[in-house]
Coordinates of C-alpha atoms and ligand atoms in Angstrom, one line a residue:
M1 CA 0.0 0.0 0.0
A2 CA 1.4 3.4 -0.7
R3 CA 2.5 5.3 2.2
R4 CA -0.1 7.6 3.4
R5 CA 0.8 11.3 4.0
Q6 CA 0.7 12.4 7.9
L7 CA -1.4 15.5 8.3
Y8 CA -1.2 15.8 12.2
E9 CA -0.6 13.9 15.1
G10 CA -2.3 14.4 18.1
K11 CA -2.3 13.1 21.9
A12 CA -4.2 10.1 20.9
K13 CA -4.6 9.9 17.5
I14 CA -2.9 10.3 14.1
L15 CA -4.4 11.8 11.1
F16 CA -3.5 10.8 7.8
E17 CA -4.7 11.7 4.0
G18 CA -7.4 9.4 3.0
P19 CA -7.6 7.2 -0.2
E20 CA -10.1 10.0 -1.9
P21 CA -10.1 13.9 -1.7
G22 CA -12.4 14.8 1.3
T23 CA -11.6 11.8 3.5
I24 CA -9.0 11.4 6.2
V25 CA -7.8 8.1 8.0
Q26 CA -7.8 8.4 12.0
Y27 CA -5.2 6.1 13.5
F28 CA -6.1 5.4 17.3
K29 CA -3.0 5.2 19.5
D30 CA -2.4 3.7 23.0
D31 CA -1.0 6.7 23.9
A32 CA -2.7 8.6 26.9
T33 CA -2.3 11.8 28.1
A34 CA -4.0 13.9 31.0
F35 CA -3.9 17.1 32.8
N36 CA -3.0 19.1 29.4
A37 CA -0.5 16.2 28.6
Q38 CA 1.6 16.9 31.8
K39 CA 0.7 13.2 32.7
K40 CA 1.7 10.9 29.7
G41 CA 1.5 7.0 29.4
T42 CA 0.4 4.1 27.6
I43 CA -3.1 1.9 27.8
T44 CA -2.3 -1.2 26.2
G45 CA -5.0 -2.1 23.5
K46 CA -6.9 1.5 24.2
G47 CA -6.6 2.5 20.4
V48 CA -8.4 -0.7 19.1
L49 CA -10.9 -0.3 21.7
N50 CA -11.7 3.5 21.0
N51 CA -11.7 2.7 17.4
R52 CA -14.4 0.1 18.1
I53 CA -16.3 1.9 20.8
S54 CA -16.2 5.1 18.7
E55 CA -17.1 3.4 15.5
Y56 CA -20.2 2.0 17.5
L57 CA -21.5 4.9 19.2
M58 CA -21.2 7.1 15.7
T59 CA -23.1 4.5 13.5
R60 CA -25.8 4.3 16.2
L61 CA -26.0 8.3 16.2
N62 CA -25.9 8.1 12.3
E63 CA -29.0 5.6 12.6
I64 CA -31.2 8.3 14.3
G65 CA -30.0 11.1 12.0
V66 CA -27.1 12.8 14.0
P67 CA -24.5 13.6 11.3
T68 CA -20.9 12.6 11.7
H69 CA -17.7 12.5 10.0
F70 CA -17.5 8.8 10.3
I71 CA -17.8 7.0 7.3
R72 CA -16.2 3.2 7.8
R73 CA -13.8 1.5 10.2
L74 CA -10.9 0.2 8.1
N75 CA -9.1 -2.1 10.3
M76 CA -8.5 -2.6 13.9
R77 CA -6.8 0.7 14.7
E78 CA -8.1 3.0 11.7
Q79 CA -11.4 4.4 10.3
L80 CA -12.2 6.4 7.3
V81 CA -13.7 10.1 8.2
R82 CA -14.9 12.8 6.2
E83 CA -12.4 15.8 6.1
V84 CA -13.9 18.7 8.0
E85 CA -13.0 21.9 9.1
I86 CA -12.6 21.9 13.0
I87 CA -14.6 24.2 15.0
P88 CA -12.0 24.9 17.7
L89 CA -14.3 24.2 20.8
E90 CA -14.5 21.5 23.0
V91 CA -18.2 21.1 24.1
V92 CA -18.9 19.4 27.5
V93 CA -22.2 18.2 28.5
R94 CA -22.8 17.5 32.1
N95 CA -25.3 15.0 33.7
V96 CA -23.9 14.5 36.9
A97 CA -21.2 17.0 38.7
A98 CA -17.5 15.5 38.4
G99 CA -14.2 16.8 37.6
S100 CA -13.5 20.5 36.8
M101 CA -17.1 21.2 37.3
S102 CA -16.9 19.9 40.9
T103 CA -13.5 21.6 41.9
R104 CA -14.7 24.9 40.1
L105 CA -18.2 25.2 41.9
G106 CA -17.6 23.0 45.0
I107 CA -20.3 20.4 43.8
Q108 CA -19.6 17.1 45.3
E109 CA -18.6 14.6 42.7
G110 CA -21.5 12.4 41.9
T111 CA -24.2 15.1 42.6
R112 CA -26.9 14.7 39.7
L113 CA -27.7 18.2 38.1
P114 CA -30.9 19.8 38.0
R115 CA -30.7 19.9 34.2
S116 CA -27.8 18.8 31.6
I117 CA -25.3 21.5 31.3
I118 CA -23.2 22.5 28.4
E119 CA -19.9 24.3 28.6
Y120 CA -17.6 25.5 25.9
Y121 CA -13.7 25.5 26.1
Y122 CA -11.7 26.9 23.4
K123 CA -9.2 24.2 22.1
N124 CA -5.8 25.7 22.5
D125 CA -3.3 23.6 24.3
A126 CA -0.9 26.2 24.9
L127 CA -3.7 28.0 26.8
G128 CA -4.7 24.9 28.3
D129 CA -8.2 24.9 26.8
P130 CA -9.9 27.8 28.6
M131 CA -13.3 27.9 29.2
V132 CA -15.3 30.5 27.3
S133 CA -19.1 31.8 26.9
E134 CA -21.3 32.2 23.7
E135 CA -20.2 35.8 23.8
H136 CA -16.2 34.8 23.3
I137 CA -17.2 32.2 20.6
T138 CA -18.9 34.9 18.5
A139 CA -17.0 37.8 18.8
F140 CA -13.8 36.0 18.0
G141 CA -15.6 34.3 15.3
W142 CA -14.8 30.7 16.1
A143 CA -18.8 30.0 15.4
A144 CA -21.6 32.0 14.6
T145 CA -24.7 32.2 16.5
Q146 CA -26.5 30.1 14.1
D147 CA -23.7 27.6 14.7
I148 CA -24.2 27.5 18.3
D149 CA -27.8 26.9 17.7
D150 CA -27.1 23.8 15.6
I151 CA -24.2 22.7 17.9
V152 CA -26.6 22.8 21.2
Q153 CA -29.3 20.9 19.1
L154 CA -27.0 18.2 18.0
T155 CA -25.3 17.9 21.5
L156 CA -28.6 17.7 23.3
R157 CA -29.8 14.9 21.2
V158 CA -26.6 13.0 21.5
N159 CA -26.6 13.6 25.4
D160 CA -30.0 12.1 25.4
F161 CA -29.5 9.3 23.0
L162 CA -26.2 8.1 24.6
S163 CA -27.5 8.5 28.3
G164 CA -30.2 5.8 27.3
L165 CA -27.7 3.8 25.4
F166 CA -25.3 3.4 28.2
L167 CA -28.1 3.2 30.9
G168 CA -29.2 0.3 29.3
V169 CA -25.9 -1.5 29.2
G170 CA -25.8 -0.4 33.2
I171 CA -23.4 2.7 32.7
T172 CA -24.2 6.4 33.7
L173 CA -23.0 8.9 31.4
V174 CA -21.8 11.4 33.7
D175 CA -20.3 13.7 31.1
F176 CA -18.3 13.9 27.9
K177 CA -16.7 16.1 25.4
L178 CA -17.8 16.6 21.6
E179 CA -16.0 18.2 19.0
F180 CA -17.8 19.3 16.0
G181 CA -16.8 20.2 12.4
R182 CA -17.9 22.1 9.1
I183 CA -18.4 20.3 5.7
Y184 CA -19.0 22.6 2.7
E185 CA -20.9 21.1 -0.1
N186 CA -21.5 23.3 -3.2
D187 CA -23.2 26.4 -1.5
D188 CA -24.0 24.6 1.5
M189 CA -22.1 24.4 4.9
R190 CA -23.4 22.1 7.4
I191 CA -22.0 20.8 10.9
V192 CA -21.4 17.5 11.8
L193 CA -19.8 15.6 14.7
A194 CA -16.6 15.0 14.5
D195 CA -13.4 13.5 16.5
E196 CA -14.3 10.3 18.7
I197 CA -16.6 9.2 21.3
S198 CA -15.0 6.9 23.6
P199 CA -14.0 6.5 27.5
D200 CA -11.0 8.6 26.7
N201 CA -13.7 11.7 26.5
C202 CA -16.8 10.3 28.5
R203 CA -17.1 9.8 32.5
L204 CA -18.9 6.7 32.3
W205 CA -19.9 5.1 35.9
D206 CA -21.0 1.6 36.8
S207 CA -24.7 2.4 37.6
K208 CA -25.0 -0.1 40.4
T209 CA -21.3 0.3 42.1
G210 CA -20.3 3.7 40.9
E211 CA -17.2 2.5 39.8
K212 CA -15.1 4.6 37.0
M213 CA -15.0 3.0 33.9
D214 CA -13.3 5.7 31.8
K215 CA -10.0 7.8 31.6
D216 CA -10.2 9.0 35.4
R217 CA -8.9 5.7 36.1
F218 CA -5.6 6.7 34.7
R219 CA -5.8 10.4 35.6
R220 CA -6.2 9.3 39.3
D221 CA -4.1 6.5 39.4
L222 CA -6.9 4.0 40.1
G223 CA -5.5 0.8 38.1
K224 CA -7.4 -1.6 36.0
V225 CA -7.7 0.8 33.3
E226 CA -7.1 -1.4 30.5
E227 CA -9.9 -3.5 32.1
A228 CA -12.2 -0.6 32.4
Y229 CA -12.2 0.2 28.6
Q230 CA -12.7 -3.7 27.7
E231 CA -15.5 -3.9 30.1
V232 CA -17.3 -0.8 28.5
A233 CA -16.8 -2.5 25.0
R234 CA -18.1 -5.9 26.5
R235 CA -21.1 -4.3 27.7
L236 CA -21.5 -2.5 24.2
G237 CA -21.5 -6.0 22.8
I238 CA -18.2 -5.1 20.7
L239 CA -15.1 -6.6 22.2
P240 CA -13.0 -7.4 19.2
E241 CA -13.5 -11.3 18.0
A242 CA -10.6 -12.9 19.3
G243 CA -10.9 -11.3 23.0
V244 CA -8.3 -9.7 24.9
R245 CA -5.4 -11.4 22.9
D246 CA -6.7 -9.3 19.9
L247 CA -6.2 -5.9 21.7
K248 CA -2.8 -5.0 20.7
G249 CA -4.1 -5.1 17.2
P250 CA -1.2 -4.8 14.3
E251 CA 1.1 -1.8 14.2
M252 CA 1.0 0.8 11.7
M253 CA -0.7 -0.4 8.7
Q254 CA 1.6 1.0 6.1
Ligands
UDP1 N1 -12.3 16.4 28.1 C1 -11.9 15.8 27.3 N2 -10.9 16.4 27.0 C2 -10.3 17.6 27.6 C3 -10.9 17.9 28.7 C4 -12.3 17.0 29.1 O1 -12.3 14.7 26.7 O2 -9.2 18.2 27.0 C5 -13.7 15.4 28.6 C6 -13.6 14.7 30.2 O3 -13.1 13.3 29.6 C7 -14.8 14.6 30.7 C8 -15.5 15.9 30.4 O4 -14.6 16.1 29.2 O5 -15.6 13.7 30.3 C9 -15.5 17.2 31.5 O6 -14.0 17.2 31.9 P1 -13.8 18.2 33.1 O7 -13.8 19.6 32.5 O8 -14.2 17.8 34.3 O9 -12.1 18.1 32.9 P2 -11.2 17.1 33.6 O10 -11.6 16.8 34.9 O11 -11.1 15.8 32.8 O12 -9.8 17.9 33.5

C-alpha cells in the first residue's frame, strides 16, 4: 500500500490523508495523556477499543439522523472519516457533577445536576483549553450564533441518546466532550459531529456500584485502566472477536 501522508499527530490519534479527496484516516494510538499532557502513559489496547467504541457510537448516532464525520472502520486501529473544518471548541455536556465542575463550583462529585449543562472550552493546548462563553465564541468568530444553535441541538440529542444507550448496559453517562466540524458542499455548509466518542472523553460510571470505567482511572491512578475500557466494549457487545488477545492489534498499517 502506498505510504500515506501524515497530516497531524495529536495526543491520542494520528490523522493521515485518506484514499479519496475529502477523506481522512484516523489512527488510534495507545498513548494516554491527562492534565494538558503533563501526565503521559500508555493504555495497552486502548486504540483498538476506542476505534471500535467510537465506530459503534457514531454509527448508532448516524442511524438516528445525527450527522457525523464517520464513514467506516478500516481495520483494528483505523477508521475513514470525512475531512471537516474543525470548530476550535470542546463542547462538554454534564449530567452529573464531576471533575473540573466539582472543583470549580464546589459541588460534590456524583451530584445529579438539575438539568444537563453544556460548557464550551476554546481548543488551545498552549492556553490549557480555557472555558469560554457564547460571547467569546461569536466575538472572536470561532462560530456564528446559528452554528452554536446547531451545536446545542445536536449536543442535546447526542446526550439523550447516549445516556439511554449506556443506561441500557448499566452505565451512567456522567459527562463527555464533543467536537464539531464544518463540511462544505456546493454552496451549503453543515455542521457534523467529529473526533471520537470513547472512554477517553466520557465519564462512565457503573450504574450500580459507581465504579469509574473511563480515563479517570488513568488520570487518578486508580488501576485496572485497560480492564475498564474492555468492560465498556464488552457491555456494548463489541469486544474484538478474538477477545483480549486481539487488543494489541497490528502496528501501523503502511
Ligand atoms: N474532556 C476531554 N478532553 C479535555 C477535557 C475534558 O475529553 O481536554 C472530557 C472529560 O473526559 C470529561 C469531560 O470532558 O468527560 C469533562 O471534563 P472536565 O472539564 O471535568 O475536566 P477534567 O476533570 O477531565 O480535567
